[in-house]
Short mmCIF file of C-alpha atoms in Angstrom, two decimals:
data_model
loop_
_atom_site.label_atom_id
_atom_site.label_comp_id
_atom_site.label_asym_id
_atom_site.label_seq_id
_atom_site.Cartn_x
_atom_site.Cartn_y
_atom_site.Cartn_z
CA MET A 1 32.12 82.77 -46.09
CA VAL A 2 32.86 86.13 -46.40
CA SER A 3 34.93 87.49 -43.26
CA ARG A 4 33.86 90.61 -41.59
CA LYS A 5 37.58 91.87 -41.78
CA PRO A 6 38.39 93.92 -45.01
CA LEU A 7 40.04 91.94 -47.57
CA LEU A 8 43.62 92.79 -47.03
CA ASP A 9 45.56 91.37 -49.87
CA GLY A 10 45.37 94.55 -51.84
CA GLY A 11 47.74 92.90 -53.93
CA GLY A 12 45.24 90.61 -55.16
CA SER A 13 42.67 93.03 -55.89
CA ARG A 14 41.56 95.38 -58.94
CA ALA A 15 39.28 97.90 -59.77
CA VAL A 16 37.75 99.80 -62.77
CA LEU A 17 36.13 102.87 -62.37
CA ILE A 18 34.08 103.94 -65.67
CA GLY A 19 32.35 107.42 -65.60
CA ALA A 20 30.66 108.90 -68.85
CA GLY A 21 29.82 112.46 -68.25
CA THR A 22 30.05 114.28 -71.65
CA PHE A 23 27.95 113.01 -74.45
CA HIS A 24 27.79 113.66 -78.24
CA ASP A 25 24.41 112.94 -78.46
CA PRO A 26 21.96 115.92 -77.33
CA GLU A 27 19.44 113.28 -76.22
CA LEU A 28 21.83 112.13 -73.70
CA PRO A 29 22.61 115.45 -71.31
CA ASP A 30 25.89 115.99 -69.85
CA ILE A 31 26.68 115.16 -66.19
CA PRO A 32 29.70 117.31 -64.96
CA ALA A 33 29.97 115.41 -61.56
CA VAL A 34 30.99 112.22 -62.98
CA ARG A 35 34.37 113.46 -63.56
CA THR A 36 34.84 114.30 -60.04
CA ASN A 37 33.12 111.00 -58.87
CA LEU A 38 35.89 109.16 -60.48
CA GLU A 39 38.77 111.46 -58.83
CA ASP A 40 37.08 111.14 -55.28
CA LEU A 41 36.41 107.56 -55.76
CA ARG A 42 39.74 106.82 -56.85
CA GLN A 43 41.36 108.42 -53.95
CA VAL A 44 39.35 106.92 -51.28
CA LEU A 45 39.90 103.41 -53.00
CA THR A 46 43.65 103.84 -53.20
CA HIS A 47 44.58 105.90 -50.37
CA PRO A 48 47.95 104.98 -49.20
CA VAL A 49 46.93 103.81 -45.66
CA HIS A 50 43.27 103.16 -45.68
CA GLY A 51 42.44 102.08 -49.09
CA LEU A 52 42.42 98.61 -50.33
CA PHE A 53 43.70 99.07 -53.81
CA GLU A 54 47.05 99.84 -55.18
CA ALA A 55 47.36 102.67 -57.32
CA ASP A 56 48.32 100.95 -60.18
CA HIS A 57 45.60 98.26 -59.54
CA CYS A 58 42.73 100.82 -59.82
CA GLN A 59 42.12 102.24 -63.56
CA THR A 60 40.11 104.85 -64.36
CA LEU A 61 38.10 105.36 -67.57
CA ALA A 62 37.02 108.81 -67.89
CA ASP A 63 34.60 109.21 -71.02
CA PRO A 64 35.06 106.09 -73.00
CA ALA A 65 34.33 106.64 -76.38
CA ASP A 66 33.37 103.20 -77.42
CA GLN A 67 32.97 99.71 -76.10
CA ALA A 68 36.57 98.35 -76.98
CA ALA A 69 38.11 100.66 -74.47
CA VAL A 70 35.74 99.43 -71.66
CA GLY A 71 36.00 95.92 -73.00
CA VAL A 72 40.11 96.02 -72.55
CA ALA A 73 40.18 97.61 -69.15
CA LEU A 74 37.30 94.84 -67.96
CA THR A 75 39.25 91.81 -69.55
CA ALA A 76 42.34 92.54 -67.81
CA ALA A 77 41.21 93.39 -64.16
CA VAL A 78 39.09 90.21 -64.53
CA ARG A 79 42.04 88.39 -65.48
CA GLU A 80 43.95 89.46 -62.76
CA ALA A 81 41.78 89.84 -60.13
CA GLU A 82 42.29 87.00 -57.00
CA ASP A 83 40.73 88.53 -54.14
CA LEU A 84 38.33 91.41 -54.91
CA LEU A 85 37.11 92.69 -58.09
CA LEU A 86 35.31 96.09 -57.56
CA VAL A 87 33.71 97.75 -60.83
CA TYR A 88 31.92 100.89 -60.98
CA TYR A 89 30.15 103.01 -63.42
CA CYS A 90 28.44 106.40 -63.66
CA GLY A 91 26.61 108.18 -66.07
CA HIS A 92 23.07 107.35 -68.21
CA GLY A 93 21.65 104.20 -68.12
CA VAL A 94 19.71 103.87 -71.43
CA LEU A 95 17.23 101.03 -73.02
CA ASP A 96 17.36 99.50 -76.66
CA GLU A 97 14.11 99.22 -78.75
CA THR A 98 13.64 95.69 -76.82
CA GLY A 99 14.04 97.02 -73.36
CA ALA A 100 17.61 95.58 -72.61
CA LEU A 101 19.48 97.89 -70.38
CA HIS A 102 23.11 99.39 -71.72
CA PHE A 103 25.47 101.76 -70.32
CA ALA A 104 25.97 104.88 -72.28
CA LEU A 105 29.46 106.27 -73.15
CA THR A 106 30.66 109.48 -74.53
CA GLY A 107 29.96 108.40 -78.49
CA THR A 108 26.23 106.59 -77.41
CA ASN A 109 23.57 107.50 -80.11
CA ALA A 110 20.09 107.11 -78.42
CA GLU A 111 19.03 106.10 -81.67
CA HIS A 112 21.12 103.09 -81.87
CA VAL A 113 21.96 102.40 -78.21
CA GLY A 114 22.78 98.87 -78.97
CA PHE A 115 25.53 99.43 -81.39
CA SER A 116 26.79 102.20 -79.47
CA ALA A 117 26.66 101.38 -75.82
CA VAL A 118 27.69 98.85 -73.07
CA HIS A 119 25.24 96.06 -72.89
CA VAL A 120 24.50 94.81 -69.19
CA ASP A 121 24.86 91.13 -70.58
CA LEU A 122 28.35 92.04 -71.66
CA VAL A 123 29.40 93.01 -68.10
CA LYS A 124 27.60 90.54 -66.20
CA ARG A 125 29.46 87.85 -68.37
CA MET A 126 32.79 89.48 -67.78
CA VAL A 127 32.66 90.15 -64.17
CA GLY A 128 30.59 86.78 -63.41
CA SER A 129 33.43 84.94 -64.85
CA ALA A 130 36.33 86.13 -62.79
CA ARG A 131 38.18 83.88 -60.36
CA ALA A 132 37.96 86.91 -58.01
CA LYS A 133 36.67 85.39 -54.27
CA ALA A 134 34.35 88.68 -54.26
CA ARG A 135 32.83 90.61 -56.99
CA VAL A 136 31.54 94.16 -56.36
CA LEU A 137 29.48 96.31 -59.08
CA LEU A 138 28.70 99.89 -58.35
CA LEU A 139 26.34 101.39 -60.97
CA ASP A 140 25.47 105.34 -60.52
CA CYS A 141 23.18 105.55 -63.67
CA CYS A 142 20.02 106.94 -65.00
CA PHE A 143 17.65 106.46 -68.00
CA SER A 144 17.01 109.77 -70.02
CA GLY A 145 14.75 110.99 -72.24
CA GLN A 146 12.40 108.54 -74.25
CA ALA A 147 14.17 105.68 -72.59
CA VAL A 148 12.13 106.66 -69.74
CA THR A 149 8.93 106.48 -71.50
CA VAL A 150 9.66 103.03 -72.81
CA MET A 151 10.43 101.36 -69.30
CA SER A 152 7.24 99.85 -68.28
CA ASP A 153 8.64 98.32 -64.93
CA ARG A 154 11.86 99.84 -63.48
CA ARG A 155 12.23 97.37 -60.74
CA ARG A 156 12.45 94.05 -63.06
CA LEU A 157 14.46 95.90 -65.68
CA ALA A 158 17.10 97.20 -63.37
CA LEU A 159 17.38 94.49 -60.71
CA GLY A 160 16.09 91.36 -63.32
CA GLN A 161 18.67 92.40 -65.82
CA LEU A 162 21.35 92.81 -62.82
CA ASP A 163 20.78 89.35 -61.42
CA LEU A 164 24.14 87.84 -61.49
CA THR A 165 25.26 84.95 -59.58
CA GLY A 166 26.02 86.77 -56.66
CA THR A 167 25.81 87.59 -53.09
CA TYR A 168 24.98 91.35 -52.43
CA THR A 169 22.78 93.58 -54.41
CA LEU A 170 22.06 97.40 -52.84
CA THR A 171 19.61 99.20 -55.41
CA SER A 172 19.39 102.87 -54.61
CA THR A 173 15.57 103.03 -55.68
CA PRO A 174 12.74 100.62 -55.26
CA ALA A 175 11.64 101.47 -58.77
CA ASN A 176 10.81 104.03 -61.61
CA SER A 177 12.93 107.00 -60.37
CA LEU A 178 14.78 109.82 -61.10
CA SER A 179 18.72 110.33 -60.71
CA HIS A 180 20.00 112.88 -58.91
CA ALA A 181 23.00 114.95 -59.92
CA PRO A 182 22.63 118.44 -57.78
CA LEU A 183 23.74 121.10 -59.76
CA GLY A 184 26.98 122.64 -58.89
CA ALA A 185 27.59 119.85 -56.40
CA ARG A 186 31.24 117.92 -56.47
CA ASN A 187 29.36 114.68 -56.65
CA THR A 188 26.12 112.87 -57.93
CA ALA A 189 23.82 112.24 -54.86
CA PHE A 190 24.53 108.60 -54.58
CA THR A 191 28.15 108.70 -55.06
CA GLY A 192 28.53 111.71 -52.65
CA ALA A 193 26.45 109.68 -50.05
CA LEU A 194 29.03 106.58 -50.71
CA LEU A 195 31.73 108.43 -50.62
CA ASN A 196 30.54 109.69 -47.21
CA ALA A 197 29.92 106.23 -45.92
CA LEU A 198 33.52 105.09 -47.30
CA ARG A 199 35.25 108.06 -45.49
CA GLU A 200 33.58 107.23 -42.25
CA PRO A 201 35.52 105.63 -39.25
CA GLY A 202 35.33 102.01 -39.64
CA PRO A 203 35.66 100.72 -41.91
CA LEU A 204 32.04 100.07 -42.45
CA THR A 205 30.90 96.54 -44.04
CA LEU A 206 28.55 96.73 -47.07
CA ASP A 207 25.25 96.47 -44.94
CA GLU A 208 26.70 99.63 -43.16
CA ILE A 209 27.34 101.22 -46.35
CA HIS A 210 23.52 100.53 -47.07
CA ARG A 211 22.53 101.97 -43.90
CA HIS A 212 24.55 104.85 -44.33
CA VAL A 213 23.70 105.74 -47.84
CA ASP A 214 19.78 105.07 -47.07
CA ARG A 215 19.97 107.47 -43.88
CA GLU A 216 21.79 110.25 -46.22
CA LEU A 217 19.65 110.14 -49.49
CA VAL A 218 16.16 109.56 -47.48
CA GLY A 219 17.15 112.48 -45.25
CA ARG A 220 17.61 114.67 -48.60
CA GLY A 221 14.31 113.56 -49.72
CA PHE A 222 15.70 111.08 -52.54
CA PRO A 223 14.61 107.67 -52.96
CA ARG A 224 15.03 104.80 -50.46
CA PRO A 225 18.11 102.20 -51.43
CA GLN A 226 17.02 98.45 -51.72
CA ARG A 227 18.94 95.18 -51.22
CA ARG A 228 18.88 91.54 -52.10
CA SER A 229 21.56 89.57 -50.04
CA VAL A 230 22.61 85.79 -48.96
CA GLY A 231 24.66 84.66 -46.44
CA SER A 232 27.02 86.67 -44.83
CA ALA A 233 28.30 89.27 -47.43
CA GLY A 234 26.95 91.81 -46.06
CA ASN A 235 30.03 91.87 -43.74
CA LEU A 236 32.56 92.57 -46.63
CA THR A 237 34.51 95.73 -46.45
CA VAL A 238 36.01 97.35 -49.41
CA THR A 239 38.40 99.68 -47.69
CA ARG A 240 40.61 99.63 -44.30
CA GLY A 241 38.95 102.75 -43.39
CA PRO A 242 38.72 105.56 -42.24
CA ILE A 243 39.84 108.13 -44.77
CA ARG A 244 39.44 110.99 -42.36
CA PRO A 245 39.92 110.70 -38.56
CA ARG A 246 36.92 110.98 -36.13
CA GLN A 247 37.13 114.50 -34.38
CA GLU A 248 38.34 114.22 -30.69
CA SER A 249 36.18 116.99 -29.64
CA ARG A 250 32.73 115.33 -30.10
CA PRO A 251 31.38 113.56 -27.48
CA ALA A 252 30.76 110.37 -27.98
CA THR A 253 27.12 110.15 -27.48
CA SER A 254 26.71 113.08 -30.38
CA PRO A 255 25.17 112.18 -33.45
CA LYS A 256 27.30 111.60 -36.69
CA LYS A 257 28.68 114.48 -38.28
CA PRO A 258 25.73 115.62 -41.18
CA PRO A 259 26.57 115.15 -44.50
CA SER A 260 29.41 117.81 -46.24
CA ALA A 261 27.93 121.03 -47.91
CA ALA A 262 28.48 119.29 -51.14
CA ALA A 263 26.64 116.09 -50.58
CA LYS A 264 23.54 118.37 -49.36
CA THR A 265 23.01 120.19 -52.32
CA GLY A 266 20.54 118.25 -54.05
CA ARG A 267 18.67 117.64 -57.57
CA ALA A 268 18.67 114.43 -59.87
CA LEU A 269 20.64 111.69 -61.10
CA LEU A 270 19.00 108.00 -60.46
CA ALA A 271 16.72 105.99 -62.38
CA MET A 272 18.80 102.84 -61.01
CA LEU A 273 21.88 103.07 -58.54
CA PRO A 274 22.78 99.65 -57.67
CA LEU A 275 25.55 98.79 -55.72
CA ALA A 276 26.27 94.90 -56.28
CA LEU A 277 28.23 92.14 -55.06
CA LEU A 278 27.86 89.42 -57.64
CA GLN A 279 27.06 85.69 -56.35
CA GLY A 280 23.19 84.47 -55.77
CA SER A 281 20.62 86.71 -54.03
CA THR A 282 17.36 86.52 -52.23
CA TYR A 283 15.71 89.81 -51.75
CA VAL A 284 15.63 91.17 -48.37
CA PRO A 285 12.46 93.70 -47.71
CA GLN A 286 13.22 97.20 -47.14
CA GLU A 287 10.94 99.73 -45.27
CA PRO A 288 9.00 101.34 -47.86
CA GLY A 289 10.05 104.41 -49.18
CA SER A 290 7.26 105.35 -51.64
CA PHE A 291 3.37 105.00 -50.75
CA LEU A 292 3.31 102.56 -53.99
CA ASP A 293 5.27 100.14 -52.01
CA ALA A 294 3.30 100.28 -48.87
CA PRO A 295 0.55 97.93 -47.98
CA ARG A 296 -2.39 100.33 -47.93
CA ILE A 297 -2.94 103.35 -49.55
CA VAL A 298 -5.27 106.35 -48.90
CA ALA A 299 -6.78 108.12 -51.69
CA GLY A 300 -9.09 111.19 -51.46
CA VAL A 301 -11.80 111.50 -53.85
CA TRP A 302 -14.89 113.72 -54.07
CA GLN A 303 -18.51 113.22 -55.14
CA ASP A 304 -20.66 114.77 -57.59
CA GLU A 305 -22.16 116.74 -54.99
CA GLY A 306 -26.04 117.33 -54.80
CA ASN A 307 -27.13 114.17 -56.41
CA ARG A 308 -29.78 111.72 -54.62
CA ARG A 309 -28.47 108.77 -55.69
CA ASN A 310 -26.78 107.73 -52.52
CA GLY A 311 -22.82 106.66 -53.46
CA ALA A 312 -23.04 108.02 -57.08
CA ARG A 313 -19.55 108.93 -57.72
CA SER A 314 -17.53 111.49 -60.16
CA SER A 315 -17.61 110.75 -63.86
CA TYR A 316 -13.64 109.71 -63.33
CA ASN A 317 -12.93 109.01 -59.61
CA GLU A 318 -12.43 105.86 -57.93
CA ASP A 319 -12.36 103.79 -60.83
CA ALA A 320 -9.67 105.93 -62.57
CA ILE A 321 -7.27 106.08 -59.04
CA LYS A 322 -7.84 102.33 -59.06
CA GLY A 323 -6.89 101.62 -62.70
CA LEU A 324 -3.62 104.28 -62.36
CA LEU A 325 -2.76 102.42 -59.09
CA ARG A 326 -2.85 98.70 -60.64
CA LEU A 327 -0.72 100.10 -63.49
CA ALA A 328 2.00 101.34 -61.05
CA GLY A 329 2.21 97.86 -59.75
CA PHE A 330 0.12 98.42 -56.51
CA LYS A 331 -1.83 95.43 -55.64
CA GLU A 332 -2.74 96.03 -52.20
CA GLU A 333 -5.38 97.77 -50.59
CA ILE A 334 -7.10 101.02 -51.55
CA ALA A 335 -9.13 102.70 -49.09
CA PHE A 336 -11.16 106.33 -50.35
CA ASN A 337 -11.61 109.17 -48.06
CA LYS A 338 -14.35 110.78 -49.68
CA VAL A 339 -14.37 114.90 -48.77
CA PRO A 340 -15.88 117.88 -50.55
CA ARG A 341 -13.84 118.74 -53.71
CA GLU A 342 -12.88 122.10 -52.26
CA GLN A 343 -11.04 120.40 -49.16
CA ALA A 344 -8.98 117.49 -51.50
CA MET A 345 -5.83 119.61 -51.23
CA SER A 346 -5.75 120.41 -47.62
CA THR A 347 -6.56 116.64 -47.14
CA LEU A 348 -3.43 115.94 -49.16
CA MET A 349 -1.46 118.79 -47.53
CA SER A 350 -2.55 117.49 -43.81
CA GLY A 351 -1.84 113.76 -44.63
CA GLY A 352 -5.44 112.74 -44.79
CA ALA A 353 -4.58 111.00 -48.17
CA HIS A 354 -1.41 109.56 -50.22
CA ILE A 355 -3.19 111.03 -53.71
CA VAL A 356 -5.97 112.96 -54.76
CA GLY A 357 -8.24 112.53 -57.87
CA THR A 358 -9.19 114.33 -59.86
CA LEU A 359 -8.51 117.90 -59.61
CA GLY A 360 -7.75 120.90 -62.44
CA ILE A 361 -3.77 121.32 -62.82
CA ILE A 362 -3.73 124.78 -61.99
CA PRO A 363 -0.31 126.98 -61.16
CA SER A 364 -1.84 127.75 -57.60
CA ARG A 365 -2.24 123.98 -57.23
CA GLU A 366 1.05 123.17 -58.47
CA ALA A 367 2.70 125.19 -55.99
CA VAL A 368 2.12 123.13 -53.18
CA ALA A 369 1.69 119.69 -55.05
CA ASP A 370 2.70 117.47 -57.64
CA PHE A 371 0.44 116.34 -60.24
CA VAL A 372 0.12 113.34 -62.39
CA GLY A 373 -1.67 114.10 -65.45
CA PRO A 374 -3.74 114.87 -67.60
CA LEU A 375 -5.83 112.04 -67.05
CA ALA A 376 -8.47 114.01 -69.26
CA SER A 377 -9.28 117.46 -70.79
CA SER A 378 -12.18 119.16 -71.66
CA ARG A 379 -13.78 122.59 -72.27
CA LEU A 380 -16.42 124.32 -70.40
CA GLY A 381 -19.99 123.05 -70.71
CA VAL A 382 -23.71 124.00 -69.48
CA LEU A 383 -26.07 122.21 -67.30
CA VAL A 384 -29.44 122.80 -67.53
CA ARG A 385 -33.27 121.59 -66.06
CA ARG A 386 -34.02 118.72 -68.31
CA GLY A 387 -36.59 120.24 -71.23
CA GLU A 388 -35.04 123.66 -70.93
CA LYS A 389 -35.47 125.36 -74.56
CA GLY A 390 -33.66 128.40 -75.67
CA ILE A 391 -30.04 127.27 -74.51
CA GLU A 392 -28.22 125.94 -77.17
CA LYS A 393 -24.85 127.75 -77.52
CA PRO A 394 -22.90 130.27 -75.34
CA ALA A 395 -24.49 133.24 -76.74
CA HIS A 396 -27.90 132.21 -75.45
CA LEU A 397 -26.53 132.81 -71.79
CA SER A 398 -26.40 136.54 -72.12
CA GLY A 399 -29.07 137.90 -69.90
CA ARG A 400 -29.24 134.52 -67.99
CA ARG A 401 -28.84 133.56 -64.35
CA VAL A 402 -25.85 131.35 -64.34
CA CYS A 403 -24.02 129.27 -61.39
CA THR A 404 -20.56 128.26 -61.14
CA ILE A 405 -18.01 127.55 -58.66
CA ALA A 406 -15.90 130.36 -56.59
CA GLY A 407 -12.33 130.41 -56.81
CA SER A 408 -12.39 128.59 -60.23
CA THR A 409 -11.44 130.26 -63.45
CA THR A 410 -14.99 129.46 -64.88
CA ALA A 411 -16.34 132.81 -64.01
CA ASP A 412 -13.62 134.50 -65.86
CA SER A 413 -14.29 132.50 -69.03
CA LEU A 414 -17.65 133.28 -68.96
CA GLU A 415 -17.34 137.09 -68.87
CA LYS A 416 -14.50 136.59 -71.73
CA THR A 417 -17.28 134.71 -73.81
CA VAL A 418 -20.58 136.02 -72.85
CA ASN A 419 -21.83 139.23 -72.80
CA GLY A 420 -24.22 140.45 -69.92
CA ALA A 421 -24.54 136.90 -68.11
CA GLN A 422 -25.60 137.43 -64.28
CA ILE A 423 -22.57 134.99 -62.44
CA TYR A 424 -23.80 133.60 -59.16
CA LEU A 425 -20.97 132.08 -57.30
CA GLN A 426 -21.29 129.34 -55.12
CA LYS A 427 -18.76 127.18 -53.21
CA GLY A 428 -19.86 123.91 -54.86
CA PHE A 429 -22.25 122.17 -57.32
CA ALA A 430 -24.91 120.79 -54.60
CA ASP A 431 -25.82 124.77 -54.06
CA CYS A 432 -25.63 125.14 -57.84
CA LEU A 433 -27.75 122.14 -58.07
CA THR A 434 -30.41 123.45 -55.65
CA TRP A 435 -30.61 126.62 -57.17
CA LEU A 436 -31.17 125.13 -60.47
CA ARG A 437 -34.03 123.17 -59.59
CA ARG A 438 -35.74 126.05 -57.20
CA ARG A 439 -35.40 127.96 -60.66
CA ALA A 440 -33.40 130.31 -58.87
CA VAL A 441 -30.54 130.27 -62.11
CA ASP A 442 -31.09 129.12 -65.23
CA ALA A 443 -28.10 127.07 -65.77
CA ILE A 444 -24.87 125.85 -64.25
CA VAL A 445 -21.66 126.38 -66.16
CA GLY A 446 -18.24 124.05 -65.53
CA ASP A 447 -16.03 121.53 -66.92
CA ARG A 448 -18.06 119.36 -69.33
CA LEU A 449 -16.40 116.14 -67.97
CA THR A 450 -17.73 117.39 -64.53
CA LEU A 451 -21.10 117.87 -65.44
CA ALA A 452 -21.20 115.15 -67.46
CA GLY A 453 -20.67 113.15 -64.08
CA ILE A 454 -23.19 115.12 -62.21
CA GLN A 455 -25.54 114.02 -65.03
CA LEU A 456 -24.88 110.62 -64.64
CA ALA A 457 -25.76 110.57 -61.22
CA GLU A 458 -28.89 112.62 -61.35
CA ARG A 459 -30.43 111.46 -64.82
CA ASP A 460 -33.96 112.36 -64.27
CA ASP A 461 -34.28 116.17 -64.18
CA ILE A 462 -31.04 117.92 -65.46
CA GLN A 463 -29.11 117.49 -68.93
CA LEU A 464 -26.20 118.49 -70.32
CA VAL A 465 -26.46 120.77 -73.44
CA ALA A 466 -24.82 118.94 -76.34
CA ASP A 467 -23.45 121.44 -78.38
CA ILE A 468 -22.04 124.06 -75.88
CA ARG A 469 -18.05 123.88 -75.61
CA PHE A 470 -16.60 126.81 -74.74
CA GLY A 471 -13.25 128.50 -73.34
CA PRO A 472 -9.83 126.95 -72.97
CA ARG A 473 -9.35 123.29 -72.94
CA GLU A 474 -8.47 122.30 -69.29
CA SER A 475 -6.78 119.29 -67.77
CA THR A 476 -7.47 117.22 -64.56
CA GLY A 477 -4.97 114.76 -62.76
CA PHE A 478 -3.65 113.82 -59.39
CA ALA A 479 -2.43 115.24 -56.86
CA ILE A 480 0.57 114.02 -54.64
CA SER A 481 2.87 115.35 -52.27
CA LYS A 482 5.41 117.92 -53.35
CA GLY A 483 9.16 116.47 -53.73
CA ASP A 484 8.14 112.71 -54.22
CA HIS A 485 9.83 112.30 -57.45
CA ASP A 486 10.24 108.82 -57.55
CA THR A 487 6.40 107.90 -57.09
CA CYS A 488 5.59 110.85 -59.43
CA GLU A 489 7.79 109.58 -62.01
CA ARG A 490 6.04 105.91 -61.21
CA LEU A 491 2.62 107.42 -61.43
CA ARG A 492 3.24 109.06 -64.76
CA ILE A 493 4.58 105.95 -66.54
CA ALA A 494 1.42 104.23 -65.40
CA LEU A 495 -0.85 107.06 -66.49
CA GLN A 496 0.46 106.60 -70.13
CA LYS A 497 -0.30 103.18 -70.09
CA TYR A 498 -3.59 103.43 -68.31
CA VAL A 499 -4.77 106.56 -70.79
CA GLY A 500 -4.11 104.20 -73.83
CA SER A 501 -5.72 100.99 -72.31
CA LYS A 502 -9.25 99.95 -73.15
CA ASP A 503 -9.80 100.68 -69.16
CA TRP A 504 -9.68 104.87 -69.98
CA ARG A 505 -11.73 104.08 -73.17
CA ASN A 506 -14.59 101.96 -70.99
CA HIS A 507 -14.31 104.49 -68.30
CA PHE A 508 -15.26 107.12 -70.18
CA MET A 509 -16.96 106.40 -73.01
CA GLU A 510 -19.86 105.29 -70.74
CA ARG A 511 -19.80 108.82 -68.79
CA LEU A 512 -19.05 110.98 -71.90
CA PRO A 513 -22.24 112.39 -73.46
CA SER A 514 -20.82 112.50 -76.96
CA LYS A 515 -18.12 111.37 -79.03
CA SER A 516 -16.55 114.45 -79.38
CA ASP A 517 -16.27 114.70 -75.80
CA TYR A 518 -14.56 111.64 -75.68
CA VAL A 519 -11.76 112.56 -78.69
CA ASP A 520 -11.23 115.95 -76.98
CA GLY A 521 -10.87 114.37 -73.32
CA GLN A 522 -8.24 111.93 -74.29
CA PRO A 523 -4.74 113.57 -73.35
CA THR A 524 -1.67 112.26 -75.82
CA LEU A 525 1.53 111.03 -74.03
CA GLU A 526 3.41 114.16 -74.99
CA GLU A 527 0.78 115.90 -72.83
CA ILE A 528 1.24 113.69 -69.66
CA ASP A 529 5.08 114.09 -70.21
CA GLU A 530 4.72 117.82 -70.15
CA MET A 531 2.28 118.51 -67.30
CA SER A 532 3.32 115.52 -65.03
CA CYS A 533 5.67 115.93 -62.54
CA ARG A 534 6.91 119.26 -63.20
CA ALA A 535 9.13 119.85 -60.41
CA ARG A 536 11.17 116.44 -61.43
CA ALA A 537 14.71 117.03 -62.12
CA ALA A 538 16.25 115.93 -65.40
CA GLY A 539 18.60 112.93 -64.95
#
């Protein structure tokens, strides 16, 4: 049974603080705040009055060059610790080609992770073999660059690979999130919140630290930490606290002092920031921080307008959202909120939907929402009445009456491509279809994938001209609320899997009118990386 009181025997406790913030490999960006993380955490843990550890029992390794340096420090601490063993690492978490987690060092080569970084199993074996009464592992690390794209399920990788026989595990993110290292800040986001918790009057137990870190990170828009716990390990304290005195002038009923300026500066370092006391574990459910962890998702979709077949859907709407969310690990209820396409963004912004699809990825929309995409890309096409003769290429639209959507880029492309077209603008394709059937216009111009969906819904009296493709290749994707980086990254990884799956092929091959549309429509993984989550910070 772990006591609620601090572990007072500092002489029997050992700490190893490891930080890799400078890297030779350009694939691993430097993290300047790592060095000050080490300095500040050591100062708190070894404070002469409030710290638990004696100064010579807290070893700091800044930018270790190889595994041997880490091994020597860990071996000594594991051998000597009798009361508390605390191991901290801050840097990049990287994966080898098998998906095994490693902790990057200054000399780590991203192409040869297994030979140049510290394997998680090595740390597990060493920490797990310690005879110390309590063992704590603090990890502040992220996956970067290519490592992110090869990880299919960050929740399982992070928690599963760290699942030692231990009593307490706190993970800063539910799954698939970036790390946060605020530009110019003294500390990374997680370590800054951890230091604020350790400096609070108290001292705080691990459970109280978890709640403090949770409030601070979530309040700043960062992912919510999760935990696993068994027994009373959450009552353990790792300092004698407080490091700073409570302000006497503050009324007893006033709220806690807000985070320091350095802790407020925010950007990104954290794919996985676990705080772990290693002994057995049972999952303790947390309040969802991402809508992907909620019991129900509302998805905004738009129908192909003007169709007479009740319930006919967009060419890639509900099926695509279902496929995407399934691959992102969501297995609960999906409710579809069908709205006019021109209201899709306002529905998202007003909270009427968690995700909206599918919409063109354009700067004006990216200014107010984050996009995951492209799901598909295509050029402009032409829809005419079935049996229409004389419109077989863009030039044949010259002198013709053409309907398209107001506020889109289609009219500009038409003016640049076709001389003399009479352009009529409507708010939606429903009105354009009405005009086409009444012969008030000769053709409808729009994205070929959208027009293909309308043709699928109508079938009988309209047709998409097979060989007309013009204008720039434009992309569609899914919009979510801006700033939800964790969810955006999870969806980006899921979209890469979806686009390469048979589901994407089945959904699109049955809807696209030609093989050329299919080939042109399927995005590459590089395009998804480039266009998704553009507001995300690098970690």
